[in-house]
Short mmCIF file of C-alpha atoms and ligand atoms in Angstrom, two decimals:
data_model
loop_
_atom_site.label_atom_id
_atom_site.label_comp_id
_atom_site.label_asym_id
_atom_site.label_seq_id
_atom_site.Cartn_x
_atom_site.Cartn_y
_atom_site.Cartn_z
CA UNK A 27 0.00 0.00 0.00
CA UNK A 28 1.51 3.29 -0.94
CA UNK A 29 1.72 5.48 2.15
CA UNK A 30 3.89 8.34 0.73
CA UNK A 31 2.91 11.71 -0.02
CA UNK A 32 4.13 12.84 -3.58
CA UNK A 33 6.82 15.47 -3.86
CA UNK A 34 3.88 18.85 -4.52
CA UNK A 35 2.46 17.22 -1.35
CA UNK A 36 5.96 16.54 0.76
CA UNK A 37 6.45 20.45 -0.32
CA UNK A 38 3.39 21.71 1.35
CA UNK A 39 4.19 19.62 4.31
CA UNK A 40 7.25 21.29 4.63
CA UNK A 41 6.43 24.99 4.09
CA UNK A 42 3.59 24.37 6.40
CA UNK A 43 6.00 22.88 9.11
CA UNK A 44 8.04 26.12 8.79
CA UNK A 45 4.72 28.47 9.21
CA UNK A 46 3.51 26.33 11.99
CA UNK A 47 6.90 26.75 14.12
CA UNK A 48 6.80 30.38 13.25
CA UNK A 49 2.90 31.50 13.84
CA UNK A 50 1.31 29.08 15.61
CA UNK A 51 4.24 27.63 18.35
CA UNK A 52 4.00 31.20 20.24
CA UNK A 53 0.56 31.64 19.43
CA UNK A 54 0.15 27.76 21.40
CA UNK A 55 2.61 29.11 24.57
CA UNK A 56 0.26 31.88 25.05
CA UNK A 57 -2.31 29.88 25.12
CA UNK A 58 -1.17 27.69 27.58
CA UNK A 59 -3.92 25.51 29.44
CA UNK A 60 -7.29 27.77 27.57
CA UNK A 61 -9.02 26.92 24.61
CA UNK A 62 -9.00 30.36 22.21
CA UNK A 63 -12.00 32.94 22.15
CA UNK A 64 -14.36 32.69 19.41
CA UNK A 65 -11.63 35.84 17.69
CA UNK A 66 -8.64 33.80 18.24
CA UNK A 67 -9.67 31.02 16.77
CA UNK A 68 -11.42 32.71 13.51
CA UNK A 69 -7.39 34.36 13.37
CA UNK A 70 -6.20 31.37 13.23
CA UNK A 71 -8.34 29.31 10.92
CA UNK A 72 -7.79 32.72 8.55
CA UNK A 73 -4.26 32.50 9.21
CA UNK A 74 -3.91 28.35 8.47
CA UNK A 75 -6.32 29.05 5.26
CA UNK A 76 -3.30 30.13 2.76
CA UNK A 77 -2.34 26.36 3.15
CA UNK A 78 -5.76 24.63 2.11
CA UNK A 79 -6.83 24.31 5.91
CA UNK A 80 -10.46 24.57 6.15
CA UNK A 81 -11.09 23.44 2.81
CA UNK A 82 -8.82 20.17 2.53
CA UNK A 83 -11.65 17.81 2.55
CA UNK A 84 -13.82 20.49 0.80
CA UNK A 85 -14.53 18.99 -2.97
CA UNK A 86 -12.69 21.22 -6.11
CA UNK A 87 -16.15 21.55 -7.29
CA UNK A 88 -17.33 23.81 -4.40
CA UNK A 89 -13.97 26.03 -4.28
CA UNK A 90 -12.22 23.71 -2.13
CA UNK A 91 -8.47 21.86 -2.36
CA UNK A 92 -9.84 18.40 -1.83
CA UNK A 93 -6.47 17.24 -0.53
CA UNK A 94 -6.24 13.82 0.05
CA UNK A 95 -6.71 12.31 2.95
CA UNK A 96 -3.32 11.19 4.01
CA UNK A 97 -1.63 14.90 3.02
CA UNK A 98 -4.58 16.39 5.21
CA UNK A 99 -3.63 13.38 7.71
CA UNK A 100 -0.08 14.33 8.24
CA UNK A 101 -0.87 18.34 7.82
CA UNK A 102 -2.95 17.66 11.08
CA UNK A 103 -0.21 15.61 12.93
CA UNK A 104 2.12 18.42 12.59
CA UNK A 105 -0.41 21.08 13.89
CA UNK A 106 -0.82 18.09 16.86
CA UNK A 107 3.10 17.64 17.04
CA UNK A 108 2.92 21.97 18.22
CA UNK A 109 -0.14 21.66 19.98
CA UNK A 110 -2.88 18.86 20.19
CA UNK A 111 -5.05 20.37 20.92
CA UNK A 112 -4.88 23.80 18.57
CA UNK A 113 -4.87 20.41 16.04
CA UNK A 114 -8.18 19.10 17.31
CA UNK A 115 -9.93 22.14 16.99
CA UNK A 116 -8.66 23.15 13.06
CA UNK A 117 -9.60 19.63 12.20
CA UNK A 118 -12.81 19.40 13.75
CA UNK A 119 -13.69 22.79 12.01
CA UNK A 120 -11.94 21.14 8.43
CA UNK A 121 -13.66 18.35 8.85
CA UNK A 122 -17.26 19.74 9.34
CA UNK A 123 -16.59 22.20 6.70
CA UNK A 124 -15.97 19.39 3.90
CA UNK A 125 -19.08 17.40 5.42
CA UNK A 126 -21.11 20.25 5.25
CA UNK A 127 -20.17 20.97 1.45
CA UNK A 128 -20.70 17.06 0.52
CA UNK A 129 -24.36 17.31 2.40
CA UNK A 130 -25.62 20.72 2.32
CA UNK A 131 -28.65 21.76 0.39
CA UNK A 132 -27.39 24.69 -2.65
CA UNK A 133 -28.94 27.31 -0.87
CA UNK A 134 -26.90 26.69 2.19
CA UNK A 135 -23.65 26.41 0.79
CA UNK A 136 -24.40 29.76 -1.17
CA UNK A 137 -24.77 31.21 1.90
CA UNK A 138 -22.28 29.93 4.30
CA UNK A 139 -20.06 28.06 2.08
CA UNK A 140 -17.20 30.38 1.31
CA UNK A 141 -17.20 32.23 5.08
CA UNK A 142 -16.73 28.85 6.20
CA UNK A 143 -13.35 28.00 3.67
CA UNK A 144 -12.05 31.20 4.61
CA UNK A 145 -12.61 30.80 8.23
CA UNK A 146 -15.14 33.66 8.69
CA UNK A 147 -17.25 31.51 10.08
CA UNK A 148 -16.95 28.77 12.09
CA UNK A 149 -18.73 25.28 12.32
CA UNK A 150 -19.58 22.41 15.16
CA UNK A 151 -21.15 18.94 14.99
CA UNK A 152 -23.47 17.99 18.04
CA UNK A 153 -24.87 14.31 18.36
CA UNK A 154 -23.56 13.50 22.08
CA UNK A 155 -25.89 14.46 24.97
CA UNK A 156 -26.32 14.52 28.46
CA UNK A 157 -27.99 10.77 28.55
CA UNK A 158 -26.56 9.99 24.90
CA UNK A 159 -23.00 9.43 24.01
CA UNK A 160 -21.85 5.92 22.40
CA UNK A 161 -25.07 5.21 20.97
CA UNK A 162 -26.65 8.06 18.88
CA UNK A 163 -29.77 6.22 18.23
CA UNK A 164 -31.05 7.49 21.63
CA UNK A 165 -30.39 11.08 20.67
CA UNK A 166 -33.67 12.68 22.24
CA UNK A 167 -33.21 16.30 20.79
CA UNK A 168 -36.29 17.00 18.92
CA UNK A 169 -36.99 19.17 15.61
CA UNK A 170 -41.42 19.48 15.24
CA UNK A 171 -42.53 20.68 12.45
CA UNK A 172 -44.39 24.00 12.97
CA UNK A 173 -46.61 24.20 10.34
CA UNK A 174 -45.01 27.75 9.12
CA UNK A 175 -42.81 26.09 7.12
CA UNK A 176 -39.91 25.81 10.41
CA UNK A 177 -38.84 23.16 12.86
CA UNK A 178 -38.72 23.75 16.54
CA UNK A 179 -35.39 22.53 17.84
CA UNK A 180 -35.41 21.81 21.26
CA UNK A 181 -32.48 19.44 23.26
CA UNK A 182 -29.59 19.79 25.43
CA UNK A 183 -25.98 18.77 23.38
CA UNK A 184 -22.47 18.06 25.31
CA UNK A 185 -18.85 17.80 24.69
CA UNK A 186 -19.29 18.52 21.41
CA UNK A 187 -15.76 20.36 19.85
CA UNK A 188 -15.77 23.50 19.14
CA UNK A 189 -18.88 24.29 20.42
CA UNK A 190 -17.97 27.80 22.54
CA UNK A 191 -16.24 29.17 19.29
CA UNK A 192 -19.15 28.26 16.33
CA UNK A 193 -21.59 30.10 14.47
CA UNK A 194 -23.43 27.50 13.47
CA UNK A 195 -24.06 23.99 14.12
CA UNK A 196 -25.20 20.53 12.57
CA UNK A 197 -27.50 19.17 15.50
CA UNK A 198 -28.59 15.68 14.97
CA UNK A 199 -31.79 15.43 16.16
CA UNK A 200 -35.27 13.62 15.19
CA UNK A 201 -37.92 15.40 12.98
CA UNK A 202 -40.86 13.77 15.25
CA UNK A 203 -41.82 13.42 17.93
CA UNK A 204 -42.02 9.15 17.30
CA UNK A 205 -38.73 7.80 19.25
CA UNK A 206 -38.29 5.20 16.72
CA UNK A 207 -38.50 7.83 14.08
CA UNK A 208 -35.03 8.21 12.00
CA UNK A 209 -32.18 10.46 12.87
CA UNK A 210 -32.15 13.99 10.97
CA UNK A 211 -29.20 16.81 10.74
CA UNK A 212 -30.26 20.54 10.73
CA UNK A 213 -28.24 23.03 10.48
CA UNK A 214 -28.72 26.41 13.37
CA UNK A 215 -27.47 29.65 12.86
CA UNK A 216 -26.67 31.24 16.19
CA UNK A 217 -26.91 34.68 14.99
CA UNK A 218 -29.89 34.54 13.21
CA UNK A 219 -32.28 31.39 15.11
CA UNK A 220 -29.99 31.46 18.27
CA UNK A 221 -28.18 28.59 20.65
CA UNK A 222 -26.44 28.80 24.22
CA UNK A 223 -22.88 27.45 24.34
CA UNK A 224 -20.81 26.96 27.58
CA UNK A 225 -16.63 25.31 27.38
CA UNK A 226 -16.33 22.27 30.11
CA UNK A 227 -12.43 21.67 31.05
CA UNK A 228 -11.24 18.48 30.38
CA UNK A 229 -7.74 16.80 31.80
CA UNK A 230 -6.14 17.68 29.13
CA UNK A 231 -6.40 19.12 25.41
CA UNK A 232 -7.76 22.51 26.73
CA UNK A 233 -6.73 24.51 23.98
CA UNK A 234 -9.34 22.26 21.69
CA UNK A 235 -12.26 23.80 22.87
CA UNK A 236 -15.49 20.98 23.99
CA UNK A 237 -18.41 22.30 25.61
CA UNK A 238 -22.78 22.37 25.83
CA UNK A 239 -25.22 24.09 23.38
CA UNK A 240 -28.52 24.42 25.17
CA UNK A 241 -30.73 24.91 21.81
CA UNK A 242 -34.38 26.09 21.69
CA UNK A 243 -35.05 27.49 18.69
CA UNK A 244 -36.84 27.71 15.33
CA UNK A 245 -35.24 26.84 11.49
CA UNK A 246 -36.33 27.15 8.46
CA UNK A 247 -37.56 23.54 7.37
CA UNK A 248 -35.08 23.82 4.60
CA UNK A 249 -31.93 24.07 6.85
CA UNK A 250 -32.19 20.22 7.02
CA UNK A 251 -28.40 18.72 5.85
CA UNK A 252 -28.14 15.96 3.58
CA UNK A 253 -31.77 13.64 3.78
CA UNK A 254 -34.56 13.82 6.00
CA UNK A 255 -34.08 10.48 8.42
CA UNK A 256 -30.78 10.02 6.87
CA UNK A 257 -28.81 11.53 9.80
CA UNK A 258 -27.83 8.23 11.45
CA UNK A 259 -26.25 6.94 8.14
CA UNK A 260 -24.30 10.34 7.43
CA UNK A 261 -23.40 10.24 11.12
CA UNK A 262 -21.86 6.67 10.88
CA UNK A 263 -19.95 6.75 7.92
CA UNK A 264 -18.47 10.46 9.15
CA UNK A 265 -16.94 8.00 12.08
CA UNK A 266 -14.39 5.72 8.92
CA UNK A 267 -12.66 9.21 8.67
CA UNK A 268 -13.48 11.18 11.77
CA UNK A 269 -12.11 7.77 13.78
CA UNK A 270 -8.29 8.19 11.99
CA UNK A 271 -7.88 11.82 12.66
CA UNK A 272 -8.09 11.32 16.60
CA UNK A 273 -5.68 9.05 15.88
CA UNK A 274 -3.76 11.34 13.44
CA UNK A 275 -3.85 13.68 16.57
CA UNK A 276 -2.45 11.22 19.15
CA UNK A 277 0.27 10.96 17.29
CA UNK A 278 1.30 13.76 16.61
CA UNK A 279 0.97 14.57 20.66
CA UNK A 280 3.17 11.19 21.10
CA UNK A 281 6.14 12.44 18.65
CA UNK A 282 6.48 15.91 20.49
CA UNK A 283 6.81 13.47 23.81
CA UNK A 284 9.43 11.02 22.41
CA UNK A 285 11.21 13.78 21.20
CA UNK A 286 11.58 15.91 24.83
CA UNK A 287 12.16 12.44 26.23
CA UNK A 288 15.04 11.53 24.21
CA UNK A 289 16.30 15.44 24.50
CA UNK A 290 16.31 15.23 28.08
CA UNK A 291 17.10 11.40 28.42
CA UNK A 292 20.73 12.49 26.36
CA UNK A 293 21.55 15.66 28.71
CA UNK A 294 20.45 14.56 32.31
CA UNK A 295 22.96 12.92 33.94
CA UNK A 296 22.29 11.03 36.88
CA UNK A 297 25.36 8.08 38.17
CA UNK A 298 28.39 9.83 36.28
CA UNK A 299 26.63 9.92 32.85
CA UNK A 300 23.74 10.65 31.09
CA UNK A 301 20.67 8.89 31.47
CA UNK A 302 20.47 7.69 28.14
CA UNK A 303 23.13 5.74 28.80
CA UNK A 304 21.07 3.24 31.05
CA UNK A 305 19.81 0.42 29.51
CA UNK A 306 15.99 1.08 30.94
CA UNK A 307 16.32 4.67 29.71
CA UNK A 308 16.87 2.90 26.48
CA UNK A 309 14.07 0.44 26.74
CA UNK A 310 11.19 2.67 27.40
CA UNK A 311 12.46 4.94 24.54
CA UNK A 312 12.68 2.31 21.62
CA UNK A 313 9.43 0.66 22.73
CA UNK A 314 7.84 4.15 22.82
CA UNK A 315 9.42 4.66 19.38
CA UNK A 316 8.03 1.01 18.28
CA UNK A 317 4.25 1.92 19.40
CA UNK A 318 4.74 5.04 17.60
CA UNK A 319 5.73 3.69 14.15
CA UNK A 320 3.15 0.98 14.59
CA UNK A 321 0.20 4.01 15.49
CA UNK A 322 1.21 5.62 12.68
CA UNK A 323 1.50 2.86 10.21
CA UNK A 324 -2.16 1.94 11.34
CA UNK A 325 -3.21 5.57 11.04
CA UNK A 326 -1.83 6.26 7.86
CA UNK A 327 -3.24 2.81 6.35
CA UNK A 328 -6.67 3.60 7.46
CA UNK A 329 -6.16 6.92 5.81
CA UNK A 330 -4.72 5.65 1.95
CA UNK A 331 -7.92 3.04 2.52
CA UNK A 332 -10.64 6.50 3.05
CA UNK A 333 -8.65 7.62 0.04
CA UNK A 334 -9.53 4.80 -2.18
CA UNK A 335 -13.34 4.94 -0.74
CA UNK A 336 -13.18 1.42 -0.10
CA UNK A 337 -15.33 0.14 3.16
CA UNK A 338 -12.90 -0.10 5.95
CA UNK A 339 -14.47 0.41 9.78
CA UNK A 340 -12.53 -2.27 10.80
CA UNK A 341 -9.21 -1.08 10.19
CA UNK A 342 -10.11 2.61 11.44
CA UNK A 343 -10.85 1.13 14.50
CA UNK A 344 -8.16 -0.58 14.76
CA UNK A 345 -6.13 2.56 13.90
CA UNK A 346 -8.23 4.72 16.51
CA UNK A 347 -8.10 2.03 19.29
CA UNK A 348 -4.31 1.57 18.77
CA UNK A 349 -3.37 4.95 18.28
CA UNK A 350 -4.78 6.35 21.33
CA UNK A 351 -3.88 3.40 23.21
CA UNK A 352 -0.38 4.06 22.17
CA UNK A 353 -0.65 7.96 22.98
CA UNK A 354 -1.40 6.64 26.46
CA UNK A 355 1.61 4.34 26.49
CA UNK A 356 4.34 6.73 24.58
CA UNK A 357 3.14 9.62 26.63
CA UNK A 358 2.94 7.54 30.37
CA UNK A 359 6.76 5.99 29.58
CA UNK A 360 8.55 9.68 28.32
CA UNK A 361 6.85 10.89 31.45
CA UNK A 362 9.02 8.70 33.60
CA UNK A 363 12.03 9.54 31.82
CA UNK A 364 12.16 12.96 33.21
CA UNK A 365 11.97 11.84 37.11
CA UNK A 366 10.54 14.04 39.39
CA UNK A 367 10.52 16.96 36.69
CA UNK A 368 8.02 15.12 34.55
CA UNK A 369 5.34 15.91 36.88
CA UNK A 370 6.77 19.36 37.07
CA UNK A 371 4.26 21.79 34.96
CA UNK A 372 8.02 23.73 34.43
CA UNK A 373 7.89 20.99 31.72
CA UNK A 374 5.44 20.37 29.07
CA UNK A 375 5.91 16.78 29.69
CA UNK A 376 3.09 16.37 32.02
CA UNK A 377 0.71 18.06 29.72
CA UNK A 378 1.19 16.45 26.66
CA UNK A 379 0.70 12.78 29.12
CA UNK A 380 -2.52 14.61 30.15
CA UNK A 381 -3.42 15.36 26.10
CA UNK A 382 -2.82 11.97 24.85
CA UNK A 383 -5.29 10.54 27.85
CA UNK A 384 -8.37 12.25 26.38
CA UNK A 385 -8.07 10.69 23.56
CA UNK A 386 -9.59 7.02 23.96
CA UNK A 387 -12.84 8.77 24.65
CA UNK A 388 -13.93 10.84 21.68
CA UNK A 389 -15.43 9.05 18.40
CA UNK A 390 -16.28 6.07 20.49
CA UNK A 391 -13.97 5.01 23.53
CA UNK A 392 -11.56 2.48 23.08
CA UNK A 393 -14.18 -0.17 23.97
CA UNK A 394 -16.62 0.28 21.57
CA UNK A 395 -13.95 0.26 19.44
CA UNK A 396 -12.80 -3.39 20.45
CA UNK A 397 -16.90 -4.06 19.94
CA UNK A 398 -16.93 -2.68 16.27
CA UNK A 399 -13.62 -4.93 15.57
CA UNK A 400 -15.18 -7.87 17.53
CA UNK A 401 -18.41 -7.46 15.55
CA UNK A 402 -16.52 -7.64 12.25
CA UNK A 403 -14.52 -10.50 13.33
CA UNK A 404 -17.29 -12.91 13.79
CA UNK A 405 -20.36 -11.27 12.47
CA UNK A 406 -22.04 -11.40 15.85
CA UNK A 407 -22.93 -8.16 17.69
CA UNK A 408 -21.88 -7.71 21.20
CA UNK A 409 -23.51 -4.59 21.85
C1 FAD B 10 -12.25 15.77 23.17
C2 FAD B 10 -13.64 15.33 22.85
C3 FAD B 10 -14.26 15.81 21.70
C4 FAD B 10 -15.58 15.44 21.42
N1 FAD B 10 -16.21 15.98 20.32
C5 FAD B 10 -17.50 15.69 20.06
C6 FAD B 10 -18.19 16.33 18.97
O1 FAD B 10 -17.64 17.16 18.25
N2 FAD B 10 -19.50 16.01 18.77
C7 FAD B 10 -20.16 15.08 19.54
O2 FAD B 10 -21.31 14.85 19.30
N3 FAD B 10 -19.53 14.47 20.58
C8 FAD B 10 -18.22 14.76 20.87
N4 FAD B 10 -17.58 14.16 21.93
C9 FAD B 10 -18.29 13.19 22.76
C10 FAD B 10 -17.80 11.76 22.52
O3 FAD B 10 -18.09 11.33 21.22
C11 FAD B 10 -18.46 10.86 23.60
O4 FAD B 10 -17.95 11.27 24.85
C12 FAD B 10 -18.14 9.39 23.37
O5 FAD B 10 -18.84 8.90 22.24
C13 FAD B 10 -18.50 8.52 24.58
O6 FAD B 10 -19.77 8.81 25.06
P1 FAD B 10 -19.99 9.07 26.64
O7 FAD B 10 -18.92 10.01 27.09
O8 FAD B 10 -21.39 9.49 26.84
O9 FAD B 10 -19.72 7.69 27.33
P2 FAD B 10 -20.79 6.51 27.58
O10 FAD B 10 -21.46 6.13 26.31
O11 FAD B 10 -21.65 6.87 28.74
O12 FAD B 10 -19.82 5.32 28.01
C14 FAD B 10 -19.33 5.16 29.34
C15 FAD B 10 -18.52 3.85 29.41
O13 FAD B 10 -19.38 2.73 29.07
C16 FAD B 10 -18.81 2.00 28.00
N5 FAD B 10 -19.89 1.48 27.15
C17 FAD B 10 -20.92 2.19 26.59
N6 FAD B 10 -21.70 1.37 25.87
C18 FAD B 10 -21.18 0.13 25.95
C19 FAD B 10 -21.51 -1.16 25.41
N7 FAD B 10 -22.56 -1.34 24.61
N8 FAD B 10 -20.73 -2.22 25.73
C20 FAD B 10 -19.64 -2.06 26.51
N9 FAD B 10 -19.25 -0.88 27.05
C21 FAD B 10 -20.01 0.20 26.77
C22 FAD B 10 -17.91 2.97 27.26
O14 FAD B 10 -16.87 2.30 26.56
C23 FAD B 10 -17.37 3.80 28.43
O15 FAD B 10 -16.28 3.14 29.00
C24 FAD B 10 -16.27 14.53 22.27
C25 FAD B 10 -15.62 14.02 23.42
C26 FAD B 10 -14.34 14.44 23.71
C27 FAD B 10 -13.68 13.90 24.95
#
């Protein structure tokens, strides 16, 4: 399988590399532990948009690059490799751009389209609730026809990315009031029909920005995305792709740490030399540097295989439950490396162990993973 980027693609890797270490590294410090404002991270989506981001999954046709998936893949681990969670938010907001232009009626696209590639405006996805997180059939958020041609929205969304710093947001919800009836996803201005938003902290990952929309509003009935009772579908098949970014983002959080560890391992000296001179100094780094390859390998795989369109849950999930599982693992054993200092928040060690944790939670934990494998694997559901 041919993993490589092409030499226009390894060249926009590169200048982006350099712009990222210029712009974004101090823009990341003075972050620190806070996600952006709703300003900051418009600047920065503007800023990023020169290189493509915000319209890399965006299709030619509707003004976007329509990069592949592997050069949008490895744009997003270097973003991670700065900051994991600046990463997370740019490509939650790419992603949900690109969505929106593959499902959006014309008329919305006209309207919000090219704000949205330019990163004028800025985008969320809400299916999780309060009650309703690895299975979305439950969602209980409601849109009721009116009668005047609108849909009452009413429901209660959570942890959903981006959520303090949008302008509008795809709520999957259910157009009836039937709780068999089939899943739906409309599309709320804030603006114009109106939704609350709050940012919950999380252990780590706090500059990616996850928090509550409390939405009670009304919609024009033609604000519905993609087809009516279609949502659960669309939703589902957004996880092949959605599932190998978080784990494009773990490791990209996992280099940065085997790279401090191995910095520090080679100057600290502790028993007349450096540390890297002990053999279980050496250990934890090459099997940290083994679980990295093999994350990546996975990742990348999973992402050549979106490329080609070909059905592959199976090995996204794979690539999603081992690449978090090995941010946990890389991040855990670099910590140790630094002794007492790696719990020290002197060094970004400690955060970046924090960053990768978060990470076997979102787009279905690391168990439901195993279940979707498992469930492939014998053709029996376990669920
Ligand atoms: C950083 C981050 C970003 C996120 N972004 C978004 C977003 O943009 N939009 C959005 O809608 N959501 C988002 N989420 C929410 C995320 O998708 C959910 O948290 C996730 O799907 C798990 O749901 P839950 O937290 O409700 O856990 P629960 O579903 O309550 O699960 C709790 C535990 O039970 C286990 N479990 C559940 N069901 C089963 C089963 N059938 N068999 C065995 N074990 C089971 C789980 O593995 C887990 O260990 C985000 C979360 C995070 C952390």
């Amino acid at each position: 399988m041919f993993l490589e980027l092409n030499e226009d693609e390894q060249l926009v890797l590169d200048t982006f590399r350099r712009f990222l270490d210029k712009e974004v590294r101090p823009f990341a410090r003075g972050l620190g532990d806070r996600p952006p404002s709703m300003e900051e991270a418009k600047d920065l989506f503007q800023r990023m948009s020169p290189f493509g981001v915000g319209a890399m999954y965006v299709p030619e046709s509707d003004g976007g690059y329509e990069f592949s998936n592997m050069l949008t893949g490895r744009m997003i681990e270097e973003i991670c490799h700065v900051d994991g969670g600046l990463g997370g938010l740019v490509s939650l907001q790419d992603g949900a751009v690109g969505t929106f232009a593959r499902f959006a009626p014309q008329h919305l696209k006209d309207r919000y389209l090219a704000d949205l590639i330019a990163g004028r405006r800025t985008l969320c996805t809400a299916i999780t609730e309060p009650g309703v997180g690895s299975n979305p059939r439950n969602v209980l958020t409601r849109a009721t026809p009116t009668g005047r041609g609108t849909l009452r929205i009413v429901g209660e969304k959570t942890w959903i990315s981006n959520a303090h710093v949008s302008d509008l947001a795809v709520v999957v919800c259910r157009t009836s009031e039937d709780p068999r009836a089939p899943l739906s996803q409309v599309l709320i201005d804030r603006e114009e029909q109106g939704y609350e938003s709050t940012n919950l902290r999380k252990l780590g990952l706090n500059t990616w920005p996850t928090g509550q929309l409390m939405i009670d509003c009304e919609v024009p009935e033609d604000n519905i995305i993609g087809v009516e009772g279609g949502g659960l579908s669309q939703t589902l098949r957004s996880f092949e792709r959605a599932r190998c970014f978080v784990g494009v983002i773990s490791c990209g959080i996992a280099r940065a740490a085997l790279e401090a560890a191995i910095d520090y391992a080679r100057t600290r000296e502790q028993w007349g030399k450096v540390i890297a001179g002990h053999q279980t100094i050496q250990i934890k780094l090459a099997e940290a540097a083994a679980d990295l390859d093999a994350a990546r390998l996975l990742v990348y795989r999973g992402l050549a295989l979106v490329d080609r369109g070909a059905r592959c849950d199976t090995q996204t999930a794979m690539a999603k439950l081992f690449a978090t599982e090995a941010g946990i693992r890389i991040t855990h054993r670099c910590l140790e490396v630094f002794g007492a200092n790696g719990l020290s928040p002197e060094y970004p060690i400690q955060g970046l162990y924090r960053d990768a944790r978060v990470l076997s939670v979102p787009d279905g934990t690391s168990d439901i993973q195993r279940l979707l494998i498992g469930r492939n694997l014998t053709g029996v559901s376990a669920f």
